[in-house]
mmCIF file of N, CA and C in Angstrom:
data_model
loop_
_atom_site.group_PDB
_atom_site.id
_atom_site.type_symbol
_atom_site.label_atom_id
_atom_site.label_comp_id
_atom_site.label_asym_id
_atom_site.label_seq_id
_atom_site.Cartn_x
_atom_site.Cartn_y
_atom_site.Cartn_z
ATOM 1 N N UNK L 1 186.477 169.277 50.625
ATOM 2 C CA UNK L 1 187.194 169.604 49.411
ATOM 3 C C UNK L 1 187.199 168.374 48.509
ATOM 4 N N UNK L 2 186.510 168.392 47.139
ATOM 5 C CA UNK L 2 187.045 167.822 46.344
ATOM 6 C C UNK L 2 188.208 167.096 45.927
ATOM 7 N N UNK L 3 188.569 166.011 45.905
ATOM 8 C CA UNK L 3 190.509 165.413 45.531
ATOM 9 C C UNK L 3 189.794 164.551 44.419
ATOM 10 N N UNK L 4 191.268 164.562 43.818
ATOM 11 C CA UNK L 4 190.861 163.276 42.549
ATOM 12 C C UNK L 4 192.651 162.657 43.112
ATOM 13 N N UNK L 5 192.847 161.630 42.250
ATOM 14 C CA UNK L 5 194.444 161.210 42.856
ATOM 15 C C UNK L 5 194.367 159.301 42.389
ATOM 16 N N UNK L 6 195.845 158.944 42.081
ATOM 17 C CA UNK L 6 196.086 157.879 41.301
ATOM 18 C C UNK L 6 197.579 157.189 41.945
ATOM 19 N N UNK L 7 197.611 155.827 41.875
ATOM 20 C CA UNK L 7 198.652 155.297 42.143
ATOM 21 C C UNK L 7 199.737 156.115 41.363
ATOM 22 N N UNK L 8 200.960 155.510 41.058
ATOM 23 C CA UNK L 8 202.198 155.659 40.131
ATOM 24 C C UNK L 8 201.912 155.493 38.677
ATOM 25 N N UNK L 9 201.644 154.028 38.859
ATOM 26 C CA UNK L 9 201.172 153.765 37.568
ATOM 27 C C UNK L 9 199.644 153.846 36.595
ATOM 28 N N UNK L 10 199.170 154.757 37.764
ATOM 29 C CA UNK L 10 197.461 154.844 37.114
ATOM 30 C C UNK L 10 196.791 153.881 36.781
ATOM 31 N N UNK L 11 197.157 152.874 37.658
ATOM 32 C CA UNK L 11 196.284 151.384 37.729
ATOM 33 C C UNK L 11 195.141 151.703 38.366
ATOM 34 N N UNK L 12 195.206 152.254 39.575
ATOM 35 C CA UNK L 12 194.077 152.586 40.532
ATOM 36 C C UNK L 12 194.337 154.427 40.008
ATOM 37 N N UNK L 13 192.807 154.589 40.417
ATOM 38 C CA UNK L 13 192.102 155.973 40.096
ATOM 39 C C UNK L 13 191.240 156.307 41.214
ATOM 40 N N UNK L 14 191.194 157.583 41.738
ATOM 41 C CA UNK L 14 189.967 157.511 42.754
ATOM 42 C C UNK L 14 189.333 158.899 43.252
ATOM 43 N N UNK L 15 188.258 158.966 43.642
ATOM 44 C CA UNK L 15 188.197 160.767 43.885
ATOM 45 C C UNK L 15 187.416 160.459 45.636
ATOM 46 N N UNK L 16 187.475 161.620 45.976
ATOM 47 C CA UNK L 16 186.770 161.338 47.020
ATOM 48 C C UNK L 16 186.474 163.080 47.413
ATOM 49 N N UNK L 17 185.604 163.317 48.778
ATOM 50 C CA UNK L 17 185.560 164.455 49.433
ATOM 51 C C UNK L 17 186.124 164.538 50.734
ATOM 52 N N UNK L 18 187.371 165.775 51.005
ATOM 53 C CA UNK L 18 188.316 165.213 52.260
ATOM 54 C C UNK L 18 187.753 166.837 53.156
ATOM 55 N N UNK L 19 188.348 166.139 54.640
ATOM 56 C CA UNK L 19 188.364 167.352 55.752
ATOM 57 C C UNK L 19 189.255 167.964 55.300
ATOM 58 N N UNK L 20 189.567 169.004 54.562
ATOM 59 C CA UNK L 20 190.963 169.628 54.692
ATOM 60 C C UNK L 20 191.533 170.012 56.249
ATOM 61 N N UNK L 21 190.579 170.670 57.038
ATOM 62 C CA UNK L 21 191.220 171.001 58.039
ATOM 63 C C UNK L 21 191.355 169.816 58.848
ATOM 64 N N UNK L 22 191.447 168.439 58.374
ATOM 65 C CA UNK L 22 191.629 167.390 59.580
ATOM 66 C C UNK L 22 193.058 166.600 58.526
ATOM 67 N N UNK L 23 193.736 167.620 58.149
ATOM 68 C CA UNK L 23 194.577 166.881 57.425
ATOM 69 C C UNK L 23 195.951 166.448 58.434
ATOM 70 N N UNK L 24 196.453 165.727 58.659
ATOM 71 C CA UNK L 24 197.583 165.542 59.386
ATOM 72 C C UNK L 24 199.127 164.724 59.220
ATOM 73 N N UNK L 25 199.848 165.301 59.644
ATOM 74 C CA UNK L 25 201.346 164.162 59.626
ATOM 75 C C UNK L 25 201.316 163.227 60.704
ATOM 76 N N UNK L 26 201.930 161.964 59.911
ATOM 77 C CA UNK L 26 202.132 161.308 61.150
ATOM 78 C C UNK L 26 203.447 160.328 61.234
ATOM 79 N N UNK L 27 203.974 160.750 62.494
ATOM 80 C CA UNK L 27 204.990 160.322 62.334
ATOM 81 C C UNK L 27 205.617 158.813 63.455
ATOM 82 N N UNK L 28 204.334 158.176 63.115
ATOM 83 C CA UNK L 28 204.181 157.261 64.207
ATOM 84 C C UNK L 28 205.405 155.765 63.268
ATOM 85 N N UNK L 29 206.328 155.200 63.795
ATOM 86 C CA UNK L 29 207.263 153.793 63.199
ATOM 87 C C UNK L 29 206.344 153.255 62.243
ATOM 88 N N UNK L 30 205.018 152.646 62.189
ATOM 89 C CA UNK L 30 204.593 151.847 61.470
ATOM 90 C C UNK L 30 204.848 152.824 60.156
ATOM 91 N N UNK L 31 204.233 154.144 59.985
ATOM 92 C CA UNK L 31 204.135 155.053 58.866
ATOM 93 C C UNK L 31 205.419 155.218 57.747
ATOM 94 N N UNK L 32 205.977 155.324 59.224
ATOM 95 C CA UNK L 32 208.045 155.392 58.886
ATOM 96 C C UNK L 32 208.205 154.488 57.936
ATOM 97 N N UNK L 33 207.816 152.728 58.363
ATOM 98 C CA UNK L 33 208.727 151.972 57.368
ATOM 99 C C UNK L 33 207.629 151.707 56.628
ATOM 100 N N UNK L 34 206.403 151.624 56.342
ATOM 101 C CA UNK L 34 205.707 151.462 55.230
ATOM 102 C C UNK L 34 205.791 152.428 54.210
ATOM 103 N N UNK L 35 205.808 153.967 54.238
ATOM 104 C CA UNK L 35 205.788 155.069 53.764
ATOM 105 C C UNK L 35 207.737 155.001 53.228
ATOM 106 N N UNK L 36 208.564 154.493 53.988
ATOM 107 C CA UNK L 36 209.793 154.440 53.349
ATOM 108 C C UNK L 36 210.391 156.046 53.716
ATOM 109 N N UNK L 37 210.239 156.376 54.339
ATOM 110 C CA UNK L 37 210.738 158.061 54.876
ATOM 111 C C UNK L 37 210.357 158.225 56.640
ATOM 112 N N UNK L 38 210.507 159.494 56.527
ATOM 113 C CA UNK L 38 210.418 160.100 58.030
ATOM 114 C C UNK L 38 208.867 159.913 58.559
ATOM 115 N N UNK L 39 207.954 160.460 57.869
ATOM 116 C CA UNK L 39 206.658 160.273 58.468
ATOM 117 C C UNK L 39 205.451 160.151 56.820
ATOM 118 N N UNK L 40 204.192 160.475 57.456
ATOM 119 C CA UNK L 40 203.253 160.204 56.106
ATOM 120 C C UNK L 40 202.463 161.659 56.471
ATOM 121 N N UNK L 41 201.654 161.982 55.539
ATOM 122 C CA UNK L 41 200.642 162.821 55.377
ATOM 123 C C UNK L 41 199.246 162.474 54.968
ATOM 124 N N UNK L 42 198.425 162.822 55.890
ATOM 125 C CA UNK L 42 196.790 161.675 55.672
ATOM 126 C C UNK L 42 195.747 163.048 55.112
ATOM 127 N N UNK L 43 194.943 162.533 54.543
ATOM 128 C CA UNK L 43 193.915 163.613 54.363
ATOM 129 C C UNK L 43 192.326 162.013 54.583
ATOM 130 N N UNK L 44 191.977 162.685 55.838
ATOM 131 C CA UNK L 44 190.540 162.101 55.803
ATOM 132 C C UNK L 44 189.583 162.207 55.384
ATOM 133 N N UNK L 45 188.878 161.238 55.036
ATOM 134 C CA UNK L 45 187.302 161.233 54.185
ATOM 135 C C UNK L 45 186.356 160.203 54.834
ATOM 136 N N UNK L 46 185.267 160.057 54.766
ATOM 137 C CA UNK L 46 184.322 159.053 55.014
ATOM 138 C C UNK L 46 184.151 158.394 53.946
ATOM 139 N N UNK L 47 184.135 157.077 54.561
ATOM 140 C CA UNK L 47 183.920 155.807 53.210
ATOM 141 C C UNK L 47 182.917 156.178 52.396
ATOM 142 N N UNK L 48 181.918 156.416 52.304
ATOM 143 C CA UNK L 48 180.632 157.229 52.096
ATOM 144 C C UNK L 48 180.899 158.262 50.669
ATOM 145 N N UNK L 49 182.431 158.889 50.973
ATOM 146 C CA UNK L 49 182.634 160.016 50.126
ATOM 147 C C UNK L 49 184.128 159.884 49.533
ATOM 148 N N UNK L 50 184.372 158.684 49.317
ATOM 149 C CA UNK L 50 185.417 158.193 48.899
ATOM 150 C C UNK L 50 184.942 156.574 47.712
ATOM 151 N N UNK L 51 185.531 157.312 46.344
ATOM 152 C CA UNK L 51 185.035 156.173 45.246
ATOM 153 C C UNK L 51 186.305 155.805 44.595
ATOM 154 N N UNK L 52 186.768 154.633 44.408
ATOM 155 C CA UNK L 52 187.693 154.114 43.574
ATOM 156 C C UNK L 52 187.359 154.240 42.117
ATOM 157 N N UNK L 53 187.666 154.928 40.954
ATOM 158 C CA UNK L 53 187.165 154.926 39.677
ATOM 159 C C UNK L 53 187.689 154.017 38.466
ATOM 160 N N UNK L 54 189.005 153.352 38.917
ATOM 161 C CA UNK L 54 189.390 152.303 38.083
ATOM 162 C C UNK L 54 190.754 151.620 39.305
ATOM 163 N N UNK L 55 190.209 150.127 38.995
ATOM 164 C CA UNK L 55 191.384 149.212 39.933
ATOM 165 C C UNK L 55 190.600 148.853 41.152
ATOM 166 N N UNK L 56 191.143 147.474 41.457
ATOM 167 C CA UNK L 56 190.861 147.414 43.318
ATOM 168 C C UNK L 56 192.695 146.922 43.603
ATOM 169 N N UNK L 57 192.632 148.142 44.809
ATOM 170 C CA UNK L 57 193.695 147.875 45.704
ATOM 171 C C UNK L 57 193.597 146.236 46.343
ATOM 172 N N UNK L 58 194.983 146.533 45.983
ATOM 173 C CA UNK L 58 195.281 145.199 47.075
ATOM 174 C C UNK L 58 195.312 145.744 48.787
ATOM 175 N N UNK L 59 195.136 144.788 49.883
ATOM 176 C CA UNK L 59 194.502 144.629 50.914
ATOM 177 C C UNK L 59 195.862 144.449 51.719
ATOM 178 N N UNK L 60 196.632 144.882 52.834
ATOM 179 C CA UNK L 60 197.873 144.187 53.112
ATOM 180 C C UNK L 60 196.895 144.487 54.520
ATOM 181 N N UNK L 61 196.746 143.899 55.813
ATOM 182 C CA UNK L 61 196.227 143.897 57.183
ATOM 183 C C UNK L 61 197.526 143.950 58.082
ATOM 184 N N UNK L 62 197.466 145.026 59.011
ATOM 185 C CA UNK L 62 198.624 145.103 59.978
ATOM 186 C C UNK L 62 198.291 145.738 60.855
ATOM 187 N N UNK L 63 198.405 144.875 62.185
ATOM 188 C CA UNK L 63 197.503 145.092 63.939
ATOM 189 C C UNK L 63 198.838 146.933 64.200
ATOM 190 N N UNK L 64 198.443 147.269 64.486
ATOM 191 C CA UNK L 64 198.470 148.510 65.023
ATOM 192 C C UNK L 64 198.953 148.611 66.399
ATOM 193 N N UNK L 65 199.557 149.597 66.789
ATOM 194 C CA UNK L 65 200.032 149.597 68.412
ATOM 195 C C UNK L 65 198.809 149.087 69.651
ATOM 196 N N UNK L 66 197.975 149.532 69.069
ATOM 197 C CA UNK L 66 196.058 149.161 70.208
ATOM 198 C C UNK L 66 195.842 147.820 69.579
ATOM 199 N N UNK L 67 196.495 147.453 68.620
ATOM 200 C CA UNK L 67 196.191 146.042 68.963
ATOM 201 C C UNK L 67 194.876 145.664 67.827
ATOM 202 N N UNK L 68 194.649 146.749 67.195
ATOM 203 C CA UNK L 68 193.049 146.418 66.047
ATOM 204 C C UNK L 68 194.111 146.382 64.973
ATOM 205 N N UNK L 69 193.517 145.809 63.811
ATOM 206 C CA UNK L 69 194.129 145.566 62.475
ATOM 207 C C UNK L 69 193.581 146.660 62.051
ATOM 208 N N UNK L 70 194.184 147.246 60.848
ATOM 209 C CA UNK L 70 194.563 147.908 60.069
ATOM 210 C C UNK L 70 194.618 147.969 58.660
ATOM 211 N N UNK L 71 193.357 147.887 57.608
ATOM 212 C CA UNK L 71 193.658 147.900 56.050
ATOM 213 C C UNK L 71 194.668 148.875 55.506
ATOM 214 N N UNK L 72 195.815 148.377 55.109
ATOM 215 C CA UNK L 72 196.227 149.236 54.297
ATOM 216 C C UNK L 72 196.115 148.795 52.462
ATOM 217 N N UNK L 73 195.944 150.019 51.763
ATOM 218 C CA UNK L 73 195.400 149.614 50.269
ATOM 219 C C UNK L 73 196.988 150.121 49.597
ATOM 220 N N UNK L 74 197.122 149.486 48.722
ATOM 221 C CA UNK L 74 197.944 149.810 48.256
ATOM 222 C C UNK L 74 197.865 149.281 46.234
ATOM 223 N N UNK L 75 198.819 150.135 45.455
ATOM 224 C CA UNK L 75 198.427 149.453 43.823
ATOM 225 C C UNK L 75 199.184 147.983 43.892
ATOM 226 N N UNK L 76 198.829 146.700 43.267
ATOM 227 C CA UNK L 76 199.798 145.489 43.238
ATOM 228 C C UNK L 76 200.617 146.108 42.391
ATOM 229 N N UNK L 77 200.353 146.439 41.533
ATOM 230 C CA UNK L 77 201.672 146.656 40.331
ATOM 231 C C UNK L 77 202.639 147.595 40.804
ATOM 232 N N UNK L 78 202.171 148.919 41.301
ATOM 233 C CA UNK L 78 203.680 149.758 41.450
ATOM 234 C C UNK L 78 204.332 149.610 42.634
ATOM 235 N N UNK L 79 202.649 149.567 43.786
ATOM 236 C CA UNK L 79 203.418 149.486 44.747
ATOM 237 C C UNK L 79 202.829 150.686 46.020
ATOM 238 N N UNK L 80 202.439 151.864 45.171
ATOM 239 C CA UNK L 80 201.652 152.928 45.737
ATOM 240 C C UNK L 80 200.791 152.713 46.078
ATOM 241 N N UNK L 81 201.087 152.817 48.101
ATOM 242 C CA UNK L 81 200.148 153.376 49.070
ATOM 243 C C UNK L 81 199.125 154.187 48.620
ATOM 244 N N UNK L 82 197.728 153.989 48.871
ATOM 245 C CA UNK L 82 196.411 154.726 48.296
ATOM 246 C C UNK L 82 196.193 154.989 49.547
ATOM 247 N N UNK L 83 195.466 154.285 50.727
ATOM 248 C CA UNK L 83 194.769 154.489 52.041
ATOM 249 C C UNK L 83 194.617 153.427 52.914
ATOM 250 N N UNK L 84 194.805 153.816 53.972
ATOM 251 C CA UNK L 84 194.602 152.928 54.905
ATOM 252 C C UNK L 84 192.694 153.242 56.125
ATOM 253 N N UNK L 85 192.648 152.143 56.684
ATOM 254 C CA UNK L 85 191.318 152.486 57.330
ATOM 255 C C UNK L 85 190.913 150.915 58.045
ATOM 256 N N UNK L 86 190.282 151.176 59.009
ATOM 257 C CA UNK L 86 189.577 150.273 60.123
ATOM 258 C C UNK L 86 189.308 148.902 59.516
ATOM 259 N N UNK L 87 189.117 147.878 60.023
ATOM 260 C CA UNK L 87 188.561 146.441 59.760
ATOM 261 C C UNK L 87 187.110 146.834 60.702
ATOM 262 N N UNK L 88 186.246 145.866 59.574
ATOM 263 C CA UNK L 88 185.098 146.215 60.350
ATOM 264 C C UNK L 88 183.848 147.232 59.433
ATOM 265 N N UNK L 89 182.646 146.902 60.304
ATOM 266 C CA UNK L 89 181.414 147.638 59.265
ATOM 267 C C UNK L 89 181.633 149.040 59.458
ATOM 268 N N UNK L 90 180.859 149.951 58.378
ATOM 269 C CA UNK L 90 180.678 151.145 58.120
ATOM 270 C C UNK L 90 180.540 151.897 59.777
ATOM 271 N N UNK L 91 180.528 153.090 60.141
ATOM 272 C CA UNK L 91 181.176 153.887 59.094
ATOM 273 C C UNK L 91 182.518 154.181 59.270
ATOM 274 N N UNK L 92 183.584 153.780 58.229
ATOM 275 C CA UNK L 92 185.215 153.970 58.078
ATOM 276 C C UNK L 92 185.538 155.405 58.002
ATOM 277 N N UNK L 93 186.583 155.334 58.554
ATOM 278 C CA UNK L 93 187.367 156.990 57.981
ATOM 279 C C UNK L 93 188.591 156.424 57.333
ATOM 280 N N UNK L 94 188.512 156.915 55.754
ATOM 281 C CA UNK L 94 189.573 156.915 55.064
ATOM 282 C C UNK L 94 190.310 157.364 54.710
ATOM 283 N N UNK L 95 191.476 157.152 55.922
ATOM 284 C CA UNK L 95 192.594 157.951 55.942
ATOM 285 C C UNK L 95 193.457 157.988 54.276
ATOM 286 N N UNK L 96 193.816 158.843 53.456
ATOM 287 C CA UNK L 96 193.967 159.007 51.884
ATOM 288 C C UNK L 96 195.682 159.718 52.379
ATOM 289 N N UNK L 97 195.825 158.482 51.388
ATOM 290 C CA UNK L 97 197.852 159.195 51.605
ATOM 291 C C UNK L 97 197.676 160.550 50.232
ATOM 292 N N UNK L 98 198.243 161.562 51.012
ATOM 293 C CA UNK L 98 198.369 163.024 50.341
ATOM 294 C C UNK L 98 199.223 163.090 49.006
ATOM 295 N N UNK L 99 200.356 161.845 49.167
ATOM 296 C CA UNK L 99 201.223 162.257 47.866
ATOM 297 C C UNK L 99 200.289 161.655 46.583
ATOM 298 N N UNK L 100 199.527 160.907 47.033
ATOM 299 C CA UNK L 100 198.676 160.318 45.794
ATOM 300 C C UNK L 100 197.785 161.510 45.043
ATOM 301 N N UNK L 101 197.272 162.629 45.839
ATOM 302 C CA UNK L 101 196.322 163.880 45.668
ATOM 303 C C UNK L 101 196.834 164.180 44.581
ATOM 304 N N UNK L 102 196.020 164.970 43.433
ATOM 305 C CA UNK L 102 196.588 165.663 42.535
ATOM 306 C C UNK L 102 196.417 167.373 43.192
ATOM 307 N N UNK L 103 195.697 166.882 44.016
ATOM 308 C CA UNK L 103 195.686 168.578 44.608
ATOM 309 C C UNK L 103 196.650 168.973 46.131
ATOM 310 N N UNK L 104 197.917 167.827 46.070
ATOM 311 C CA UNK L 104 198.428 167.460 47.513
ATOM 312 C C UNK L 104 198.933 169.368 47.752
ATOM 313 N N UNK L 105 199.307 170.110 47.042
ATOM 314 C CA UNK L 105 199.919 171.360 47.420
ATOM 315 C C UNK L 105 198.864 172.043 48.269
ATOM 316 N N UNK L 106 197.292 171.731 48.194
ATOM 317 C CA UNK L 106 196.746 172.887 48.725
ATOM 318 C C UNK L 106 196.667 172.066 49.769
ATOM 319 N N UNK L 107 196.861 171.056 50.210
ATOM 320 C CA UNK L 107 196.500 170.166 51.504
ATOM 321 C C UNK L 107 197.559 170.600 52.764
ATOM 322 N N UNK L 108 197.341 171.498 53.480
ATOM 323 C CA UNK L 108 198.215 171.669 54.159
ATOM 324 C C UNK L 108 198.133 170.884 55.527
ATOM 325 N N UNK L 109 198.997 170.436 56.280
ATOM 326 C CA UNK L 109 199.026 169.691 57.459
ATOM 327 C C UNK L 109 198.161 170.713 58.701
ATOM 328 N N UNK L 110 197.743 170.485 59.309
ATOM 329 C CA UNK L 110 197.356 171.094 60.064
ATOM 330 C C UNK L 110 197.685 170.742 62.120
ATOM 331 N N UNK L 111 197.918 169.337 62.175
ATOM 332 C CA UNK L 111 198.403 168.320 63.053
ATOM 333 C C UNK L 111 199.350 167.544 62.695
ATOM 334 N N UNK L 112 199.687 167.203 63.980
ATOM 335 C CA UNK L 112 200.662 166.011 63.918
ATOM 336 C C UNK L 112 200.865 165.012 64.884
ATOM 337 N N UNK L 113 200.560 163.778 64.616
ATOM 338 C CA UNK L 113 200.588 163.050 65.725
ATOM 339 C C UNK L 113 201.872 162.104 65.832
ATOM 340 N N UNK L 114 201.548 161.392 67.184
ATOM 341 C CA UNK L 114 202.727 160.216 67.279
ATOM 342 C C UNK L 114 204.052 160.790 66.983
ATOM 343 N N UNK L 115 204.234 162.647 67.681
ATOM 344 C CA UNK L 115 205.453 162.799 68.029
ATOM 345 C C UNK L 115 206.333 162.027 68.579
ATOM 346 N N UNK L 116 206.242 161.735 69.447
ATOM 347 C CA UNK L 116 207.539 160.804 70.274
ATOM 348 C C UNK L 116 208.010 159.746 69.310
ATOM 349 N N UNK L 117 207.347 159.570 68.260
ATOM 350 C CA UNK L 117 208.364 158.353 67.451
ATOM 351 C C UNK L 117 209.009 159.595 66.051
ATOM 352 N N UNK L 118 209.103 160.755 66.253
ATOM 353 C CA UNK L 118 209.352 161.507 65.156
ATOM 354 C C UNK L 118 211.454 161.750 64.835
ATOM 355 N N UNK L 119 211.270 161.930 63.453
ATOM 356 C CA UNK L 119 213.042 161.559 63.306
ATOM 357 C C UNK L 119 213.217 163.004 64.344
ATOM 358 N N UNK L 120 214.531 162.861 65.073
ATOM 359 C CA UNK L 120 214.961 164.057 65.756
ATOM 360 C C UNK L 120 215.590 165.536 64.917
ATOM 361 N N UNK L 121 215.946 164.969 63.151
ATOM 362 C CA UNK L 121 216.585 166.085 62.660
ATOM 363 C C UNK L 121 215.664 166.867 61.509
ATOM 364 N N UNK L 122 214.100 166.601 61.600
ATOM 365 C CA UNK L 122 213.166 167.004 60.865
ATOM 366 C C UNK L 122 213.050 168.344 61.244
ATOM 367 N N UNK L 123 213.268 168.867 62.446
ATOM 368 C CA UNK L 123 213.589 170.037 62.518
ATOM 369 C C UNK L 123 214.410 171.184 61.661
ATOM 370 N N UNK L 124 215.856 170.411 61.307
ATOM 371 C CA UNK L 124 216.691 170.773 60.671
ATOM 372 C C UNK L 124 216.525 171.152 59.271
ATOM 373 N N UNK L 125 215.476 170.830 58.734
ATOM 374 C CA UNK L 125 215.257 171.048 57.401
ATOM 375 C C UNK L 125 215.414 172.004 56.794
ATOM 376 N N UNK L 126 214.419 173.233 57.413
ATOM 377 C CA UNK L 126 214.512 174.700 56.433
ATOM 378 C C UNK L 126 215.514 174.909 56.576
ATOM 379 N N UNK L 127 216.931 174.405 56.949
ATOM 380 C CA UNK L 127 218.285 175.227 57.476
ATOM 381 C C UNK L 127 219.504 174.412 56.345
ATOM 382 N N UNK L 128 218.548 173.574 55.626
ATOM 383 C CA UNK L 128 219.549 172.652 54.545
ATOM 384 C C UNK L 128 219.643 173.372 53.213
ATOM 385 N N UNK L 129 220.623 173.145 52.845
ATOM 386 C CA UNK L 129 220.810 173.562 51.027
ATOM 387 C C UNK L 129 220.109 173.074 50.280
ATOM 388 N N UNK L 130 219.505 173.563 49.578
ATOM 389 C CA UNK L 130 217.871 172.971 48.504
ATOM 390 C C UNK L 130 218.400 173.694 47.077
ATOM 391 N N UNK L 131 218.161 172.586 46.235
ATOM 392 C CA UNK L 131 217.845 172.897 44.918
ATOM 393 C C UNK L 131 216.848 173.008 44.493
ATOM 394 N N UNK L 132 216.760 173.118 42.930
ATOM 395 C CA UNK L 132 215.148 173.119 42.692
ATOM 396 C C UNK L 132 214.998 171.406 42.139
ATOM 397 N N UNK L 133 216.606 171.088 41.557
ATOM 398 C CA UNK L 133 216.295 169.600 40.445
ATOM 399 C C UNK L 133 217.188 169.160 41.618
ATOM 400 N N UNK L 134 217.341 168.026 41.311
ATOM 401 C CA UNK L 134 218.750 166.934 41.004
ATOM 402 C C UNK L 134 219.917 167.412 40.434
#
């Protein structure tokens, strides 16, 4: 599937071609406090099929539970997570954070990993009072 998708501030721009059906949550601690919430949502692509069209992310490196480092990209200016992916030569899978998608609604999760670190009341959700605003 086709995605196009942009930081906050539309510093960085980028399109790429993703698995839809390898789209997943994850709700592994590292995701938790970088992502600033309960878990993240990835949509994968191959480096190959993934183009930045304006901006280079900044680079933040962080070793991972196995112990390999970890690019995560992110915009300097706003702040928005773009993708994270492997250290090391081709070929990468670039894991693409979903809220950046302009097409994030049709991306549906399909998996979920790194249950055991998941919040316990995410369950609880459909059972909460929802508005539409603020």
């Amino acid at each position: 599937m086709h995605v196009d998708g942009q930081c906050h501030c539309g510093a960085l721009r980028f399109e790429a071609e993703v698995d839809a059906e390898q789209v997943k949550i994850c709700h592994c601690t590292d995701c938790q406090i970088l992502s600033g919430t309960a878990f993240r949502t990835v949509a994968p692509a191959s480096e190959d099929r993934f183009r930045m069209l304006a901006g280079t992310p900044k680079i933040y490196l962080k070793t991972a539970e196995s112990g390999r480092p970890r690019e995560q990209a992110f915009c300097r200016d706003c702040g928005t997570q773009i993708y994270a992916t492997s250290v090391g030569p081709a070929p990468r899978l670039i894991n693409i954070r979903v809220g950046t998608l302009r097409q994030r609604a049709e991306l549906t999760p399909k998996h979920q990993i790194w249950c055991r670190s998941s919040a316990p009341w995410l369950t609880q959700i459909a059972s909460l009072p929802a508005d539409d605003r603020q």
